[in-house]
CSV table of C-alpha atoms and ligand atoms in Angstrom, one decimal:
chain,number,residue,atom,x,y,z
E,1381,MET,CA,77.4,-62.9,-7.8
E,1382,GLN,CA,80.1,-65.3,-8.9
E,1383,ALA,CA,81.9,-64.5,-12.2
E,1384,LEU,CA,84.9,-65.6,-14.1
E,1385,LYS,CA,87.0,-62.5,-15.1
E,1386,LYS,CA,90.0,-61.6,-17.1
E,1387,GLN,CA,91.7,-59.1,-14.8
E,1388,THR,CA,94.8,-58.2,-16.8
E,1389,LEU,CA,96.0,-58.8,-20.3
E,1390,LEU,CA,99.6,-59.0,-19.0
E,1391,GLU,CA,99.2,-62.4,-17.4
E,1392,ASP,CA,97.8,-65.8,-18.2
E,1393,GLY,CA,94.8,-67.2,-16.4
E,1394,LEU,CA,91.4,-66.2,-15.3
E,1395,GLN,CA,90.1,-65.2,-11.9
E,1396,LEU,CA,86.9,-66.3,-10.1
E,1397,VAL,CA,85.4,-63.3,-8.4
E,1398,ALA,CA,82.8,-63.9,-5.7
E,1399,ASP,CA,81.4,-60.4,-5.2
E,1400,GLN,CA,80.8,-59.2,-8.7
E,1401,PRO,CA,77.7,-56.9,-8.7
E,1402,GLU,CA,74.8,-58.3,-10.6
E,1403,PRO,CA,74.4,-56.6,-14.0
E,1404,ARG,CA,71.5,-54.1,-14.2
E,1405,VAL,CA,69.0,-54.4,-16.9
E,1406,GLY,CA,68.6,-51.5,-19.3
E,1407,HIS,CA,65.2,-50.5,-20.8
E,1408,ALA,CA,65.8,-52.6,-24.0
E,1409,GLU,CA,67.6,-55.4,-22.3
E,1410,VAL,CA,66.9,-58.8,-20.8
E,1411,LYS,CA,68.6,-60.3,-17.7
E,1412,ILE,CA,69.2,-64.0,-17.8
E,1413,ARG,CA,70.2,-66.5,-15.0
E,1414,VAL,CA,72.9,-68.6,-16.7
E,1415,ALA,CA,72.0,-72.4,-16.5
E,1416,ALA,CA,75.1,-73.6,-18.4
E,1417,ALA,CA,77.9,-72.1,-20.4
E,1418,SER,CA,80.5,-73.7,-22.7
E,1419,ILE,CA,84.3,-73.3,-23.1
E,1420,CYS,CA,85.4,-72.1,-26.5
E,1421,GLY,CA,88.8,-71.8,-28.2
E,1422,THR,CA,88.4,-68.1,-27.8
E,1423,ASP,CA,88.2,-68.5,-24.1
E,1424,GLN,CA,91.3,-70.6,-24.1
E,1425,SER,CA,93.1,-67.9,-26.1
E,1426,ILE,CA,92.0,-65.3,-23.5
E,1427,TYR,CA,93.2,-67.6,-20.7
E,1428,GLN,CA,96.7,-67.9,-22.5
E,1429,ILE,CA,96.8,-64.3,-23.5
E,1430,THR,CA,100.5,-63.8,-23.2
E,1431,SER,CA,101.1,-66.1,-26.1
E,1432,LYS,CA,98.1,-64.8,-28.1
E,1433,PRO,CA,99.0,-61.3,-29.3
E,1434,GLY,CA,96.2,-61.3,-31.9
E,1435,MET,CA,93.6,-62.0,-29.2
E,1436,ARG,CA,95.1,-59.3,-26.9
E,1437,ASP,CA,94.9,-56.8,-29.7
E,1438,GLU,CA,91.3,-57.8,-30.4
E,1439,MET,CA,90.4,-57.3,-26.7
E,1440,LEU,CA,91.9,-53.8,-26.8
E,1441,THR,CA,90.1,-52.7,-29.9
E,1442,TYR,CA,87.9,-50.3,-27.9
E,1443,ASN,CA,90.7,-49.3,-25.4
E,1444,GLY,CA,92.8,-47.6,-28.1
E,1445,GLY,CA,95.1,-50.7,-28.2
E,1446,ASP,CA,96.5,-49.6,-24.8
E,1447,VAL,CA,97.0,-52.5,-22.4
E,1448,SER,CA,97.1,-50.1,-19.4
E,1449,ARG,CA,93.6,-48.9,-20.3
E,1450,TYR,CA,92.1,-52.4,-20.3
E,1451,GLN,CA,88.9,-52.7,-18.2
E,1452,PRO,CA,88.5,-56.2,-16.7
E,1453,ILE,CA,85.6,-58.1,-18.2
E,1454,ILE,CA,83.7,-61.3,-17.4
E,1455,VAL,CA,84.6,-63.8,-20.1
E,1456,GLY,CA,82.4,-66.5,-21.8
E,1457,HIS,CA,80.0,-66.2,-24.7
E,1458,GLU,CA,78.4,-69.6,-25.2
E,1459,PHE,CA,75.5,-70.1,-22.7
E,1460,CYS,CA,71.8,-70.6,-22.1
E,1461,GLY,CA,69.6,-69.8,-19.2
E,1462,GLU,CA,66.3,-68.4,-17.9
E,1463,VAL,CA,65.0,-64.9,-18.2
E,1464,VAL,CA,64.7,-63.3,-14.7
E,1465,GLU,CA,64.0,-59.7,-15.7
E,1466,VAL,CA,62.8,-57.8,-18.8
E,1467,GLY,CA,63.5,-54.1,-19.6
E,1468,GLU,CA,60.4,-51.9,-19.8
E,1469,ASP,CA,60.7,-51.4,-23.5
E,1470,VAL,CA,61.0,-55.1,-24.4
E,1471,HIS,CA,57.9,-56.5,-26.1
E,1472,SER,CA,56.3,-59.5,-24.4
E,1473,GLY,CA,56.6,-61.3,-27.8
E,1474,VAL,CA,60.4,-61.2,-27.4
E,1475,ALA,CA,60.6,-62.7,-23.9
E,1476,ARG,CA,58.8,-63.1,-20.6
E,1477,VAL,CA,60.2,-63.9,-17.2
E,1478,GLY,CA,60.8,-67.6,-17.0
E,1479,ASP,CA,61.5,-68.2,-20.7
E,1480,TYR,CA,64.4,-70.5,-21.6
E,1481,VAL,CA,66.8,-68.5,-23.9
E,1482,THR,CA,70.2,-68.1,-25.3
E,1483,ALA,CA,71.7,-65.1,-27.2
E,1484,GLU,CA,73.8,-63.9,-30.1
E,1485,MET,CA,76.7,-62.4,-28.3
E,1486,HIS,CA,77.9,-60.3,-31.2
E,1487,ILE,CA,76.5,-56.9,-30.4
E,1488,PHE,CA,75.9,-55.0,-33.6
E,1489,CYS,CA,75.6,-51.2,-33.8
E,1490,GLY,CA,72.4,-51.1,-35.9
E,1491,HIS,CA,73.5,-48.0,-37.9
E,1492,CYS,CA,76.6,-48.8,-40.0
E,1493,GLN,CA,76.4,-49.7,-43.7
E,1494,GLN,CA,76.6,-53.5,-43.0
E,1495,CYS,CA,73.8,-53.3,-40.4
E,1496,ALA,CA,71.7,-51.2,-42.7
E,1497,THR,CA,72.0,-53.7,-45.5
E,1498,GLY,CA,71.1,-57.0,-43.7
E,1499,ARG,CA,74.7,-58.0,-42.8
E,1500,ARG,CA,74.7,-57.4,-39.1
E,1501,HIS,CA,77.1,-60.3,-38.5
E,1502,ILE,CA,79.9,-58.2,-40.1
E,1503,CYS,CA,78.9,-55.0,-38.4
E,1504,LYS,CA,81.8,-52.5,-38.6
E,1505,ASN,CA,81.4,-51.6,-34.9
E,1506,ILE,CA,80.8,-55.1,-33.5
E,1507,ARG,CA,81.4,-55.7,-29.8
E,1508,VAL,CA,81.5,-59.3,-28.5
E,1509,LYS,CA,80.2,-60.0,-25.1
E,1510,GLY,CA,82.9,-62.1,-23.3
E,1511,VAL,CA,85.7,-60.5,-25.5
E,1512,HIS,CA,85.0,-56.7,-25.4
E,1513,LEU,CA,82.1,-56.5,-23.0
E,1514,ASP,CA,81.0,-58.6,-19.9
E,1515,GLY,CA,80.1,-62.2,-20.9
E,1516,ALA,CA,78.4,-65.2,-19.6
E,1517,PHE,CA,80.7,-67.1,-17.3
E,1518,ALA,CA,78.7,-65.8,-14.3
E,1519,GLU,CA,75.5,-66.3,-12.5
E,1520,TYR,CA,73.7,-63.6,-14.5
E,1521,VAL,CA,74.2,-61.9,-17.9
E,1522,VAL,CA,72.3,-59.0,-19.5
E,1523,VAL,CA,71.8,-58.9,-23.3
E,1524,PRO,CA,70.1,-56.5,-25.7
E,1525,ALA,CA,66.6,-57.8,-26.5
E,1526,THR,CA,67.5,-57.6,-30.2
E,1527,ASN,CA,70.1,-60.3,-29.6
E,1528,LEU,CA,67.9,-62.7,-27.6
E,1529,VAL,CA,67.2,-66.1,-29.1
E,1530,ASN,CA,64.1,-67.4,-27.4
E,1531,LEU,CA,64.4,-71.2,-27.3
E,1532,GLU,CA,60.7,-71.6,-26.2
E,1533,ARG,CA,59.9,-70.9,-29.9
E,1534,PHE,CA,61.9,-74.0,-30.8
E,1535,GLY,CA,60.5,-76.5,-28.4
E,1536,GLY,CA,62.1,-75.3,-25.2
E,1537,ARG,CA,64.2,-77.5,-22.9
E,1538,ASP,CA,62.6,-80.8,-24.2
E,1539,VAL,CA,64.0,-80.2,-27.7
E,1540,ILE,CA,67.1,-78.1,-27.0
E,1541,PRO,CA,68.2,-79.2,-23.5
E,1542,PRO,CA,70.8,-77.0,-21.8
E,1543,ARG,CA,73.7,-79.3,-22.8
E,1544,PHE,CA,73.0,-78.2,-26.4
E,1545,GLY,CA,71.7,-74.7,-25.6
E,1546,ALA,CA,75.0,-73.9,-23.9
E,1547,PHE,CA,77.0,-74.1,-27.2
E,1548,LEU,CA,74.7,-72.9,-29.9
E,1549,ASP,CA,77.0,-69.9,-30.6
E,1550,ALA,CA,79.8,-72.3,-31.5
E,1551,LEU,CA,77.6,-74.6,-33.4
E,1552,GLY,CA,76.3,-71.6,-35.3
E,1553,ASN,CA,79.8,-70.9,-36.6
E,1554,ALA,CA,79.9,-74.4,-38.1
E,1555,VAL,CA,76.4,-74.2,-39.4
E,1556,HIS,CA,77.1,-70.8,-41.0
E,1557,THR,CA,80.3,-72.2,-42.7
E,1558,VAL,CA,78.7,-75.4,-44.0
E,1559,MET,CA,75.6,-73.6,-45.2
E,1560,GLU,CA,77.7,-71.1,-47.2
E,1561,GLY,CA,79.3,-74.1,-48.8
E,1562,ARG,CA,76.0,-75.5,-50.1
E,1563,VAL,CA,77.4,-78.9,-49.5
E,1564,GLU,CA,74.4,-81.1,-50.6
E,1565,GLY,CA,75.6,-83.7,-53.0
E,1566,LYS,CA,79.2,-82.4,-52.9
E,1567,THR,CA,82.6,-83.6,-51.9
E,1568,VAL,CA,83.8,-81.7,-48.9
E,1569,ALA,CA,87.1,-81.5,-47.1
E,1570,ILE,CA,87.2,-80.3,-43.5
E,1571,LEU,CA,90.7,-79.2,-42.4
E,1572,GLY,CA,91.1,-79.3,-38.7
E,1573,CYS,CA,89.6,-81.8,-36.2
E,1574,GLY,CA,89.0,-79.4,-33.2
E,1575,ALA,CA,85.5,-78.5,-32.0
E,1576,GLN,CA,84.6,-76.6,-35.2
E,1577,GLY,CA,86.0,-79.3,-37.5
E,1578,LEU,CA,84.0,-81.9,-35.7
E,1579,MET,CA,80.8,-79.9,-35.5
E,1580,SER,CA,81.2,-79.0,-39.2
E,1581,THR,CA,81.5,-82.7,-40.0
E,1582,ALA,CA,78.2,-83.4,-38.3
E,1583,VAL,CA,76.5,-80.5,-40.0
E,1584,ALA,CA,77.9,-81.4,-43.5
E,1585,ARG,CA,76.6,-85.0,-43.1
E,1586,THR,CA,73.2,-83.7,-41.9
E,1587,LEU,CA,72.9,-81.4,-44.9
E,1588,GLY,CA,73.7,-84.1,-47.4
E,1589,ALA,CA,77.3,-83.8,-48.3
E,1590,ALA,CA,78.2,-86.8,-50.6
E,1591,ARG,CA,81.7,-87.4,-49.3
E,1592,ILE,CA,83.5,-85.9,-46.3
E,1593,TYR,CA,87.2,-85.9,-45.9
E,1594,VAL,CA,88.6,-84.8,-42.5
E,1595,THR,CA,92.3,-83.9,-42.1
E,1596,ASP,CA,94.6,-82.7,-39.3
E,1597,PHE,CA,98.3,-82.4,-38.7
E,1598,SER,CA,99.5,-84.2,-35.6
E,1599,ASN,CA,102.1,-82.1,-33.7
E,1600,PRO,CA,103.1,-81.1,-30.2
E,1601,GLN,CA,101.1,-77.8,-30.3
E,1602,GLY,CA,97.9,-79.4,-31.4
E,1603,PHE,CA,96.9,-83.1,-31.2
E,1604,ASP,CA,99.6,-85.7,-30.7
E,1605,ALA,CA,99.2,-88.9,-32.8
E,1606,ASN,CA,97.2,-90.6,-30.0
E,1607,HIS,CA,94.7,-87.8,-29.5
E,1608,LEU,CA,94.3,-87.4,-33.3
E,1609,THR,CA,93.5,-91.1,-33.6
E,1610,LYS,CA,90.7,-90.5,-31.1
E,1611,ARG,CA,89.5,-87.4,-32.8
E,1612,PHE,CA,89.3,-89.2,-36.1
E,1613,GLU,CA,87.3,-91.9,-34.5
E,1614,THR,CA,84.8,-89.3,-33.3
E,1615,ALA,CA,84.8,-87.6,-36.8
E,1616,ARG,CA,83.9,-90.9,-38.4
E,1617,GLN,CA,81.0,-91.3,-35.9
E,1618,LEU,CA,79.8,-87.8,-36.8
E,1619,GLY,CA,79.8,-88.6,-40.5
E,1620,ALA,CA,83.3,-88.4,-41.9
E,1621,ASP,CA,84.1,-90.9,-44.7
E,1622,PHE,CA,87.9,-90.6,-44.6
E,1623,CYS,CA,90.3,-89.1,-42.1
E,1624,PHE,CA,94.0,-88.3,-42.7
E,1625,ASP,CA,96.9,-87.2,-40.6
E,1626,THR,CA,98.8,-85.0,-43.0
E,1627,ASN,CA,102.0,-85.0,-40.9
E,1628,GLU,CA,104.3,-87.1,-43.2
E,1629,GLU,CA,106.8,-87.8,-40.4
E,1630,ILE,CA,104.3,-89.2,-38.0
E,1631,ALA,CA,101.9,-90.7,-40.5
E,1632,PRO,CA,104.0,-91.6,-43.6
E,1633,GLY,CA,101.9,-92.1,-46.7
E,1634,GLN,CA,98.6,-90.8,-45.3
E,1635,ARG,CA,98.8,-87.4,-47.1
E,1636,ASP,CA,99.7,-89.1,-50.4
E,1637,GLU,CA,96.9,-91.5,-50.0
E,1638,MET,CA,94.5,-88.6,-49.5
E,1639,LEU,CA,95.8,-86.8,-52.5
E,1640,ARG,CA,95.6,-89.9,-54.7
E,1641,ARG,CA,92.1,-90.7,-53.6
E,1642,ILE,CA,90.8,-87.2,-54.0
E,1643,ARG,CA,92.5,-86.8,-57.4
E,1644,ASP,CA,91.3,-90.2,-58.7
E,1645,GLU,CA,87.8,-90.3,-57.3
E,1646,HIS,CA,86.5,-86.8,-57.3
E,1647,GLY,CA,87.2,-85.1,-60.6
E,1648,GLY,CA,90.6,-83.8,-59.5
E,1649,GLY,CA,89.6,-82.3,-56.2
E,1650,VAL,CA,86.9,-81.6,-53.6
E,1651,ASP,CA,84.1,-79.1,-54.3
E,1652,VAL,CA,84.4,-77.3,-51.0
E,1653,ALA,CA,87.2,-77.1,-48.5
E,1654,LEU,CA,86.4,-75.8,-45.0
E,1655,GLU,CA,89.5,-74.5,-43.2
E,1656,MET,CA,88.7,-74.9,-39.5
E,1657,SER,CA,92.2,-75.0,-38.0
E,1658,GLY,CA,94.1,-71.7,-38.7
E,1659,ALA,CA,97.3,-73.8,-39.2
E,1660,GLU,CA,99.4,-72.6,-42.1
E,1661,ALA,CA,99.9,-76.0,-43.6
E,1662,ALA,CA,96.2,-76.5,-43.8
E,1663,TYR,CA,95.7,-73.5,-46.1
E,1664,ASN,CA,98.1,-75.0,-48.6
E,1665,ASP,CA,96.4,-78.4,-48.3
E,1666,ALA,CA,93.0,-76.7,-49.0
E,1667,GLY,CA,94.5,-75.0,-52.1
E,1668,THR,CA,95.9,-78.4,-53.2
E,1669,ILE,CA,92.8,-80.5,-52.8
E,1670,VAL,CA,90.1,-78.1,-53.9
E,1671,LYS,CA,89.0,-78.6,-57.5
E,1672,ASN,CA,89.1,-76.0,-60.2
E,1673,GLY,CA,86.2,-73.6,-59.7
E,1674,GLY,CA,85.7,-74.9,-56.1
E,1675,GLN,CA,85.4,-73.0,-52.9
E,1676,ILE,CA,87.6,-72.5,-49.9
E,1677,LEU,CA,85.7,-71.2,-46.8
E,1678,LEU,CA,87.8,-69.9,-43.9
E,1679,LEU,CA,86.6,-70.1,-40.3
E,1680,GLY,CA,90.0,-70.8,-38.7
E,1681,ILE,CA,92.1,-67.8,-37.7
E,1682,PRO,CA,95.8,-68.0,-38.3
E,1683,SER,CA,97.9,-66.9,-35.3
E,1684,ARG,CA,100.1,-64.8,-37.6
E,1685,PRO,CA,100.0,-63.6,-41.2
E,1686,LEU,CA,100.5,-66.5,-43.7
E,1687,ARG,CA,103.9,-66.6,-45.4
E,1688,SER,CA,103.4,-69.4,-47.9
E,1689,PHE,CA,99.9,-69.4,-49.4
E,1690,ASP,CA,100.3,-69.3,-53.2
E,1691,PHE,CA,97.3,-67.3,-54.4
E,1692,GLY,CA,98.4,-67.6,-58.1
E,1693,LYS,CA,98.5,-71.4,-58.0
E,1694,TYR,CA,95.6,-72.1,-55.6
E,1695,ALA,CA,93.1,-69.3,-56.4
E,1696,VAL,CA,93.7,-67.5,-59.7
E,1697,TRP,CA,94.7,-70.4,-62.0
E,1698,LYS,CA,92.1,-72.6,-60.5
E,1699,GLY,CA,89.3,-70.0,-60.4
E,1700,VAL,CA,88.7,-70.9,-56.8
E,1701,THR,CA,86.5,-68.7,-54.6
E,1702,ILE,CA,88.0,-68.0,-51.1
E,1703,ARG,CA,85.7,-66.5,-48.4
E,1704,GLY,CA,86.0,-65.6,-44.8
E,1705,ILE,CA,83.2,-66.6,-42.5
E,1706,PHE,CA,82.5,-64.6,-39.4
E,1707,GLY,CA,80.0,-65.3,-36.6
E,1708,ARG,CA,76.5,-66.3,-37.5
E,1709,ARG,CA,74.0,-64.6,-39.8
E,1710,MET,CA,71.4,-62.8,-37.8
E,1711,PHE,CA,69.3,-64.7,-37.6
E,1712,GLU,CA,69.2,-67.0,-40.6
E,1713,THR,CA,71.9,-69.2,-39.2
E,1714,TRP,CA,70.1,-69.4,-35.9
E,1715,TYR,CA,66.8,-70.4,-37.4
E,1716,GLY,CA,68.4,-73.0,-39.7
E,1717,MET,CA,70.4,-74.5,-36.8
E,1718,LEU,CA,67.5,-74.7,-34.4
E,1719,ASP,CA,65.2,-76.3,-37.0
E,1720,LEU,CA,67.9,-78.9,-37.7
E,1721,LEU,CA,68.4,-79.6,-34.0
E,1722,GLY,CA,64.6,-79.8,-33.5
E,1723,SER,CA,64.2,-82.4,-36.3
E,1724,GLU,CA,64.7,-85.9,-35.0
E,1725,LYS,CA,65.2,-87.2,-38.5
E,1726,SER,CA,67.9,-84.8,-39.3
E,1727,GLY,CA,70.1,-86.7,-36.9
E,1728,LEU,CA,72.1,-83.6,-35.9
E,1729,LYS,CA,71.4,-83.8,-32.2
E,1730,SER,CA,72.3,-87.5,-31.9
E,1731,ARG,CA,75.5,-86.9,-33.8
E,1732,LEU,CA,76.5,-84.0,-31.6
E,1733,GLU,CA,75.8,-86.0,-28.4
E,1734,LYS,CA,79.2,-87.6,-29.1
E,1735,ILE,CA,81.2,-84.5,-28.5
E,1736,ILE,CA,79.5,-83.2,-25.3
E,1737,ALA,CA,81.4,-84.0,-22.2
E,1738,ARG,CA,79.2,-86.2,-20.0
E,1739,GLU,CA,79.9,-84.4,-16.7
E,1740,PRO,CA,79.4,-80.6,-16.4
E,1741,VAL,CA,82.0,-78.8,-14.3
E,1742,PRO,CA,80.9,-76.2,-11.6
E,1743,LEU,CA,82.1,-72.7,-12.5
E,1744,SER,CA,84.1,-72.7,-9.3
E,1745,GLU,CA,86.2,-75.5,-10.7
E,1746,PHE,CA,86.8,-73.7,-14.0
E,1747,GLU,CA,90.6,-74.6,-13.9
E,1748,ARG,CA,89.7,-78.3,-14.2
E,1749,GLY,CA,87.3,-77.6,-17.1
E,1750,PHE,CA,89.8,-75.5,-19.0
E,1751,GLU,CA,92.4,-78.2,-18.5
E,1752,LEU,CA,90.2,-80.9,-19.8
E,1753,VAL,CA,89.5,-78.9,-23.0
E,1754,ARG,CA,93.2,-77.8,-23.3
E,1755,ASN,CA,94.4,-81.5,-23.1
E,1756,HIS,CA,91.8,-82.6,-25.7
E,1757,GLU,CA,90.0,-84.8,-23.1
E,1758,ALA,CA,86.8,-82.9,-23.8
E,1759,VAL,CA,85.4,-81.2,-27.0
E,1760,LYS,CA,82.5,-79.2,-25.7
E,1761,LEU,CA,82.4,-79.0,-21.9
E,1762,LEU,CA,79.8,-77.2,-19.8
E,1763,LEU,CA,80.5,-74.9,-16.9
E,1764,GLU,CA,77.6,-74.5,-14.4
E,1765,PRO,CA,77.5,-71.4,-12.2
T,1179,ZN,ZN1,82.9,-69.4,-29.0
T,1180,ZN,ZN1,76.8,-52.0,-37.5
């Protein structure tokens, strides 16, 4: 079969392989023909591995950190497709051949303390398909039956068409973060206007946030001023009330205007700040704009340890709760997300339509797809094997 692989961690890029053997289904596994997959920031980091030491270390977790022991894997972890084979021990209530499905690609061990206490999303021995194990940028993928999400139970293709089904993993990160923030009736700041920032905006609006502020910092490594203007336009369509470029040099006055507005109109700060960018300046902004007793939830991953975050000023003195968010709760996040998508009145699906690239890209033209996402021309873009 055709598959997109990371052959070495010493070079950038990905390789399309034409003769990858199809994965064999184990007794407790399900084999899926991939209908569509979606490109994630993680995939971009794997592509640009030489400048992403954190990502490289993560991929080597189970190779003793030794780059020479790296075994090439198929990348990709956001996908949906059709069941083509079911292992002998998989109950027919889980899946049957022909079912339309997706999967939680974080493979939990099932026996660590976290797994044993209902927190499989932070399993101590977690392996991620598409990062540590073979993923979904291929014609077929095999997943443990325990990780299957059977979309037939949520209305099937009519309700969750493949253009949504292909990125539920990513949307689940945003849903998880926003749900942890209990945003209903609250003032929310979303720092970062990438895919996660935009999806979180849509979810926070759907879940009844009172006010939504979206910020980003225009710069050559991220969005330039032009792209950021477009992103903010999209954020407003998804439900943002106010958007601010916090780069004082490019957008003089915007950051001050944001601080003034938040201070004067929201009791000295926002209730919940969602950090979705991983940029150092954004952590400080989150600490500045969150109100005393508020929450900062962290989904973004900084590329290196932070040097400047003032815990005394932003956490201790303010009594602020700071929490990391990882993956999706299994499977509370999935159920919540799929019910929201299935509800016409929630409006989530129609909001998200605005960030899905109109034309899918064939897997064989993956370079073009990666470039569109890298250049911020597309937010969520589908690859079709
Ligand atoms: Zn992802
Ligand atoms: Zn575990």
